[in-house]
Amino acid sequence: MGASKCIQSEMLHCRSGHNPVTSVPNLKKPLLSNSRAEVVKLSRKCSATEASNRAKSLIVAASPPTEDVLVSTDPLTKKDLVDYLASGCKPKENWRIGTEHEKFGFQTDSLRPIRYDQIAELLNGIAERFDWERIMEGDNIIGLKQGKQSISLEPGGQFELSGAPLETLHQTCAEVNSHLYQVKAVTEEMGVGFLGIGFQPKWGLKDIPIMPKGRYEIMRNYMPKVGTLGLDMMFRTCTVQVNLDFSSEADMIRKFRAGLALQPIATALFANSPFTEGKPNGYLSMRSQIWTDTDNNRAGMLPFVFDDSFGFEEYVNYALDVPMYFVYRQKKYIDCAGMSFRDFMAGKLPCLPGELPNLNDWENHLTTIFPEVRLKRYLEMRGADGGPWRRLCALPALWVGLLYDEISLQNVLDMTADWTAEERQMLRNKVPKSGLKTAFRDGLLKHVAQDVLKLAKEGLERRGFKEVGFLNEVTEVVRTGVTPAERLLDLYHGKWGESVDPVFEELLY
């Protein structure tokens, strides 16, 4: 889950359609040959020439599960897994911005969550009116694809746009607006609205519909075994995230460290989930708090990223030890929850005895890891709550300004260089409750956020695309130290008369 929290890819859908990685064709033939020799061996040096060669020769779909994948005759090696991550390296002129955002659908007369049959009607309506390709699982429509964009469903029907890899934030915001227009054009005739918030404010788990997707059934059964809040994560949270590129292993490391260190600040700036089942829940970002007890084997702040030895190989070592969820074979999800990918590589997976994984299985596995920043063939910034459309444009603006400008990135690394693992974890633990008022060293996190916002604005200025205005939505948050969640709480205790129902109009798309 994920772009967000859940496993983002959909059946028969190529992830290259919506992320900032090298595009590869959505082939209908088997994606791996029987001969390992035919799979290009990628070096970890990521020159522009090598990146160009990879674009021509790497034949691995960017988002399994994919139909009819042949099992390799030669076992995967760790080098194959490392090379897979390294294949994401690309020269700066090819860096792109991929934005993903989720939202809650509700029936405007009762405020209840929309049912699957309504979601199916919505998906079919968008497909018919706006020329999207349907994505099916069995007889059920579960998503849409158009060019390099896709629409998918989270476990409780949260509606997600996974945007195309775009060059500028103007294009990103135009994409968001176009998507919301299309959704609204269909839903207004259905009596359905969409809410931009990080946690379902009114309804309990028993009220949330379950989407007909095989992977989610496996996760639903597994989650209660590894944490107390996993089902809340699946069914009652919404996020917005941005996916960004790197040029080399060294560049990936720098961006990963900067992103992890500052992720609690992003969580605070976009905190927007203060209600549970009609009442304040004691948190500003309940969505962020839920991740602290969902499955700590696959979530968190990844302190090893700050070790001198960190690189692609060390992330592979970490990912190999994250328990699996499933393997996809012959259009079916095989429950392998809790089993080891290391055993899979040795042909010792209990649910598929004697069978070896392919790179599609590895890519699938990588999408089931949920840290605050996630590495695939790009980096995902995952710490923000869902929110209204202006904030959907502000989050990528923040991270692009910080990470795509060399001066700002170095300033972030200098600023955070002496932060200890304990301090980073303290911020992660406290920000969901106290936001920008979290005490940090001799001041408040608000003061750090002021410096961070300044660096983001300067980074955007140097990009030269006149994108700084997209940060206006968070400028006032930083100036006052008052998060979006605190503004909602003020309305709840005042104008709204201690009812959460008005939030469905306040944050209606």
mmCIF file of N, CA and C in Angstrom, residues 310-368:
data_model
loop_
_atom_site.group_PDB
_atom_site.id
_atom_site.type_symbol
_atom_site.label_atom_id
_atom_site.label_comp_id
_atom_site.label_asym_id
_atom_site.label_seq_id
_atom_site.Cartn_x
_atom_site.Cartn_y
_atom_site.Cartn_z
ATOM 1 N N PHE A 310 26.048 2.410 3.740
ATOM 2 C CA PHE A 310 24.765 2.339 3.045
ATOM 3 C C PHE A 310 24.900 2.543 1.545
ATOM 4 N N GLY A 311 24.103 1.794 0.793
ATOM 5 C CA GLY A 311 24.007 1.926 -0.654
ATOM 6 C C GLY A 311 22.951 0.961 -1.154
ATOM 7 N N PHE A 312 22.934 0.742 -2.450
ATOM 8 C CA PHE A 312 21.937 -0.172 -3.027
ATOM 9 C C PHE A 312 21.991 -1.553 -2.373
ATOM 10 N N GLU A 313 23.202 -2.060 -2.155
ATOM 11 C CA GLU A 313 23.329 -3.416 -1.628
ATOM 12 C C GLU A 313 22.770 -3.523 -0.218
ATOM 13 N N GLU A 314 22.991 -2.485 0.583
ATOM 14 C CA GLU A 314 22.491 -2.534 1.952
ATOM 15 C C GLU A 314 20.958 -2.466 1.978
ATOM 16 N N TYR A 315 20.369 -1.729 1.050
ATOM 17 C CA TYR A 315 18.904 -1.717 0.986
ATOM 18 C C TYR A 315 18.382 -3.078 0.560
ATOM 19 N N VAL A 316 19.080 -3.729 -0.352
ATOM 20 C CA VAL A 316 18.696 -5.080 -0.756
ATOM 21 C C VAL A 316 18.744 -6.021 0.444
ATOM 22 N N ASN A 317 19.813 -5.930 1.246
ATOM 23 C CA ASN A 317 19.909 -6.781 2.437
ATOM 24 C C ASN A 317 18.716 -6.556 3.363
ATOM 25 N N TYR A 318 18.343 -5.304 3.538
ATOM 26 C CA TYR A 318 17.177 -4.980 4.364
ATOM 27 C C TYR A 318 15.905 -5.574 3.762
ATOM 28 N N ALA A 319 15.710 -5.362 2.460
ATOM 29 C CA ALA A 319 14.472 -5.811 1.816
ATOM 30 C C ALA A 319 14.351 -7.329 1.820
ATOM 31 N N LEU A 320 15.476 -8.022 1.716
ATOM 32 C CA LEU A 320 15.432 -9.484 1.735
ATOM 33 C C LEU A 320 14.893 -10.011 3.055
ATOM 34 N N ASP A 321 15.056 -9.244 4.120
ATOM 35 C CA ASP A 321 14.622 -9.690 5.440
ATOM 36 C C ASP A 321 13.224 -9.203 5.812
ATOM 37 N N VAL A 322 12.614 -8.369 4.967
ATOM 38 C CA VAL A 322 11.233 -7.963 5.203
ATOM 39 C C VAL A 322 10.319 -9.118 4.778
ATOM 40 N N PRO A 323 9.479 -9.622 5.673
ATOM 41 C CA PRO A 323 8.620 -10.757 5.306
ATOM 42 C C PRO A 323 7.772 -10.468 4.070
ATOM 43 N N MET A 324 7.543 -11.493 3.285
ATOM 44 C CA MET A 324 6.746 -11.369 2.068
ATOM 45 C C MET A 324 5.252 -11.316 2.393
ATOM 46 N N TYR A 325 4.455 -10.903 1.401
ATOM 47 C CA TYR A 325 2.998 -11.003 1.453
ATOM 48 C C TYR A 325 2.501 -12.117 0.532
ATOM 49 N N PHE A 326 2.914 -12.074 -0.739
ATOM 50 C CA PHE A 326 2.341 -12.982 -1.724
ATOM 51 C C PHE A 326 3.290 -13.173 -2.891
ATOM 52 N N VAL A 327 3.001 -14.175 -3.701
ATOM 53 C CA VAL A 327 3.606 -14.347 -5.019
ATOM 54 C C VAL A 327 2.458 -14.419 -6.012
ATOM 55 N N TYR A 328 2.643 -13.800 -7.172
ATOM 56 C CA TYR A 328 1.586 -13.757 -8.181
ATOM 57 C C TYR A 328 1.912 -14.740 -9.296
ATOM 58 N N ARG A 329 1.049 -15.738 -9.498
ATOM 59 C CA ARG A 329 1.241 -16.745 -10.530
ATOM 60 C C ARG A 329 -0.103 -17.097 -11.177
ATOM 61 N N GLN A 330 -0.101 -17.151 -12.506
ATOM 62 C CA GLN A 330 -1.277 -17.592 -13.265
ATOM 63 C C GLN A 330 -2.541 -16.861 -12.821
ATOM 64 N N LYS A 331 -2.421 -15.539 -12.754
ATOM 65 C CA LYS A 331 -3.543 -14.649 -12.430
ATOM 66 C C LYS A 331 -4.082 -14.839 -11.021
ATOM 67 N N LYS A 332 -3.269 -15.412 -10.146
ATOM 68 C CA LYS A 332 -3.706 -15.611 -8.771
ATOM 69 C C LYS A 332 -2.634 -15.167 -7.787
ATOM 70 N N TYR A 333 -3.096 -14.693 -6.636
ATOM 71 C CA TYR A 333 -2.202 -14.329 -5.542
ATOM 72 C C TYR A 333 -2.042 -15.535 -4.627
ATOM 73 N N ILE A 334 -0.808 -15.958 -4.443
ATOM 74 C CA ILE A 334 -0.517 -17.097 -3.569
ATOM 75 C C ILE A 334 -0.036 -16.541 -2.233
ATOM 76 N N ASP A 335 -0.707 -16.898 -1.179
ATOM 77 C CA ASP A 335 -0.417 -16.357 0.147
ATOM 78 C C ASP A 335 0.918 -16.903 0.651
ATOM 79 N N CYS A 336 1.889 -16.003 0.758
ATOM 80 C CA CYS A 336 3.203 -16.354 1.313
ATOM 81 C C CYS A 336 3.526 -15.437 2.491
ATOM 82 N N ALA A 337 2.489 -14.932 3.145
ATOM 83 C CA ALA A 337 2.677 -13.911 4.180
ATOM 84 C C ALA A 337 3.607 -14.393 5.273
ATOM 85 N N GLY A 338 4.597 -13.573 5.572
ATOM 86 C CA GLY A 338 5.553 -13.871 6.633
ATOM 87 C C GLY A 338 6.734 -14.702 6.192
ATOM 88 N N MET A 339 6.720 -15.192 4.960
ATOM 89 C CA MET A 339 7.820 -16.037 4.491
ATOM 90 C C MET A 339 8.980 -15.184 3.975
ATOM 91 N N SER A 340 10.117 -15.834 3.726
ATOM 92 C CA SER A 340 11.359 -15.128 3.444
ATOM 93 C C SER A 340 11.681 -15.108 1.959
ATOM 94 N N PHE A 341 12.018 -13.918 1.429
ATOM 95 C CA PHE A 341 12.470 -13.835 0.042
ATOM 96 C C PHE A 341 13.819 -14.526 -0.129
ATOM 97 N N ARG A 342 14.613 -14.546 0.932
ATOM 98 C CA ARG A 342 15.883 -15.291 0.859
ATOM 99 C C ARG A 342 15.618 -16.771 0.584
ATOM 100 N N ASP A 343 14.632 -17.341 1.274
ATOM 101 C CA ASP A 343 14.265 -18.735 1.029
ATOM 102 C C ASP A 343 13.733 -18.913 -0.388
ATOM 103 N N PHE A 344 12.958 -17.939 -0.852
ATOM 104 C CA PHE A 344 12.435 -17.985 -2.220
ATOM 105 C C PHE A 344 13.596 -18.074 -3.218
ATOM 106 N N MET A 345 14.641 -17.289 -3.000
ATOM 107 C CA MET A 345 15.783 -17.296 -3.912
ATOM 108 C C MET A 345 16.513 -18.632 -3.897
ATOM 109 N N ALA A 346 16.379 -19.376 -2.817
ATOM 110 C CA ALA A 346 17.018 -20.695 -2.729
ATOM 111 C C ALA A 346 16.059 -21.813 -3.140
ATOM 112 N N GLY A 347 14.867 -21.449 -3.612
ATOM 113 C CA GLY A 347 13.896 -22.464 -4.014
ATOM 114 C C GLY A 347 13.225 -23.155 -2.849
ATOM 115 N N LYS A 348 13.248 -22.504 -1.671
ATOM 116 C CA LYS A 348 12.744 -23.146 -0.465
ATOM 117 C C LYS A 348 11.516 -22.438 0.112
ATOM 118 N N LEU A 349 10.737 -21.802 -0.762
ATOM 119 C CA LEU A 349 9.546 -21.115 -0.274
ATOM 120 C C LEU A 349 8.446 -22.141 -0.016
ATOM 121 N N PRO A 350 7.947 -22.249 1.224
ATOM 122 C CA PRO A 350 6.960 -23.287 1.537
ATOM 123 C C PRO A 350 5.712 -23.238 0.667
ATOM 124 N N CYS A 351 5.284 -22.016 0.264
ATOM 125 C CA CYS A 351 4.049 -21.921 -0.519
ATOM 126 C C CYS A 351 4.272 -22.246 -1.993
ATOM 127 N N LEU A 352 5.535 -22.262 -2.449
ATOM 128 C CA LEU A 352 5.869 -22.611 -3.836
ATOM 129 C C LEU A 352 7.138 -23.458 -3.837
ATOM 130 N N PRO A 353 7.106 -24.649 -3.293
ATOM 131 C CA PRO A 353 8.324 -25.438 -3.135
ATOM 132 C C PRO A 353 9.025 -25.685 -4.470
ATOM 133 N N GLY A 354 10.338 -25.433 -4.479
ATOM 134 C CA GLY A 354 11.152 -25.673 -5.658
ATOM 135 C C GLY A 354 11.130 -24.569 -6.688
ATOM 136 N N GLU A 355 10.212 -23.599 -6.562
ATOM 137 C CA GLU A 355 10.129 -22.537 -7.563
ATOM 138 C C GLU A 355 11.047 -21.380 -7.197
ATOM 139 N N LEU A 356 11.642 -20.750 -8.218
ATOM 140 C CA LEU A 356 12.561 -19.636 -8.020
ATOM 141 C C LEU A 356 11.891 -18.321 -8.407
ATOM 142 N N PRO A 357 12.277 -17.229 -7.763
ATOM 143 C CA PRO A 357 11.692 -15.930 -8.106
ATOM 144 C C PRO A 357 12.306 -15.352 -9.372
ATOM 145 N N ASN A 358 11.593 -14.403 -9.959
ATOM 146 C CA ASN A 358 12.135 -13.600 -11.054
ATOM 147 C C ASN A 358 12.128 -12.139 -10.617
ATOM 148 N N LEU A 359 12.598 -11.258 -11.470
ATOM 149 C CA LEU A 359 12.693 -9.849 -11.084
ATOM 150 C C LEU A 359 11.323 -9.231 -10.854
ATOM 151 N N ASN A 360 10.293 -9.776 -11.499
ATOM 152 C CA ASN A 360 8.953 -9.280 -11.214
ATOM 153 C C ASN A 360 8.548 -9.562 -9.771
ATOM 154 N N ASP A 361 8.922 -10.739 -9.270
ATOM 155 C CA ASP A 361 8.648 -11.062 -7.866
ATOM 156 C C ASP A 361 9.382 -10.102 -6.943
ATOM 157 N N TRP A 362 10.612 -9.775 -7.299
ATOM 158 C CA TRP A 362 11.401 -8.845 -6.487
ATOM 159 C C TRP A 362 10.746 -7.469 -6.479
ATOM 160 N N GLU A 363 10.327 -7.020 -7.638
ATOM 161 C CA GLU A 363 9.684 -5.715 -7.702
ATOM 162 C C GLU A 363 8.386 -5.716 -6.908
ATOM 163 N N ASN A 364 7.622 -6.787 -7.021
ATOM 164 C CA ASN A 364 6.424 -6.925 -6.207
ATOM 165 C C ASN A 364 6.754 -6.796 -4.726
ATOM 166 N N HIS A 365 7.794 -7.503 -4.317
ATOM 167 C CA HIS A 365 8.176 -7.490 -2.909
ATOM 168 C C HIS A 365 8.550 -6.086 -2.456
ATOM 169 N N LEU A 366 9.265 -5.349 -3.294
ATOM 170 C CA LEU A 366 9.671 -3.988 -2.917
ATOM 171 C C LEU A 366 8.472 -3.086 -2.666
ATOM 172 N N THR A 367 7.339 -3.363 -3.335
ATOM 173 C CA THR A 367 6.159 -2.521 -3.129
ATOM 174 C C THR A 367 5.430 -2.852 -1.835
ATOM 175 N N THR A 368 5.855 -3.890 -1.125
ATOM 176 C CA THR A 368 5.212 -4.249 0.141
ATOM 177 C C THR A 368 6.023 -3.767 1.340
#
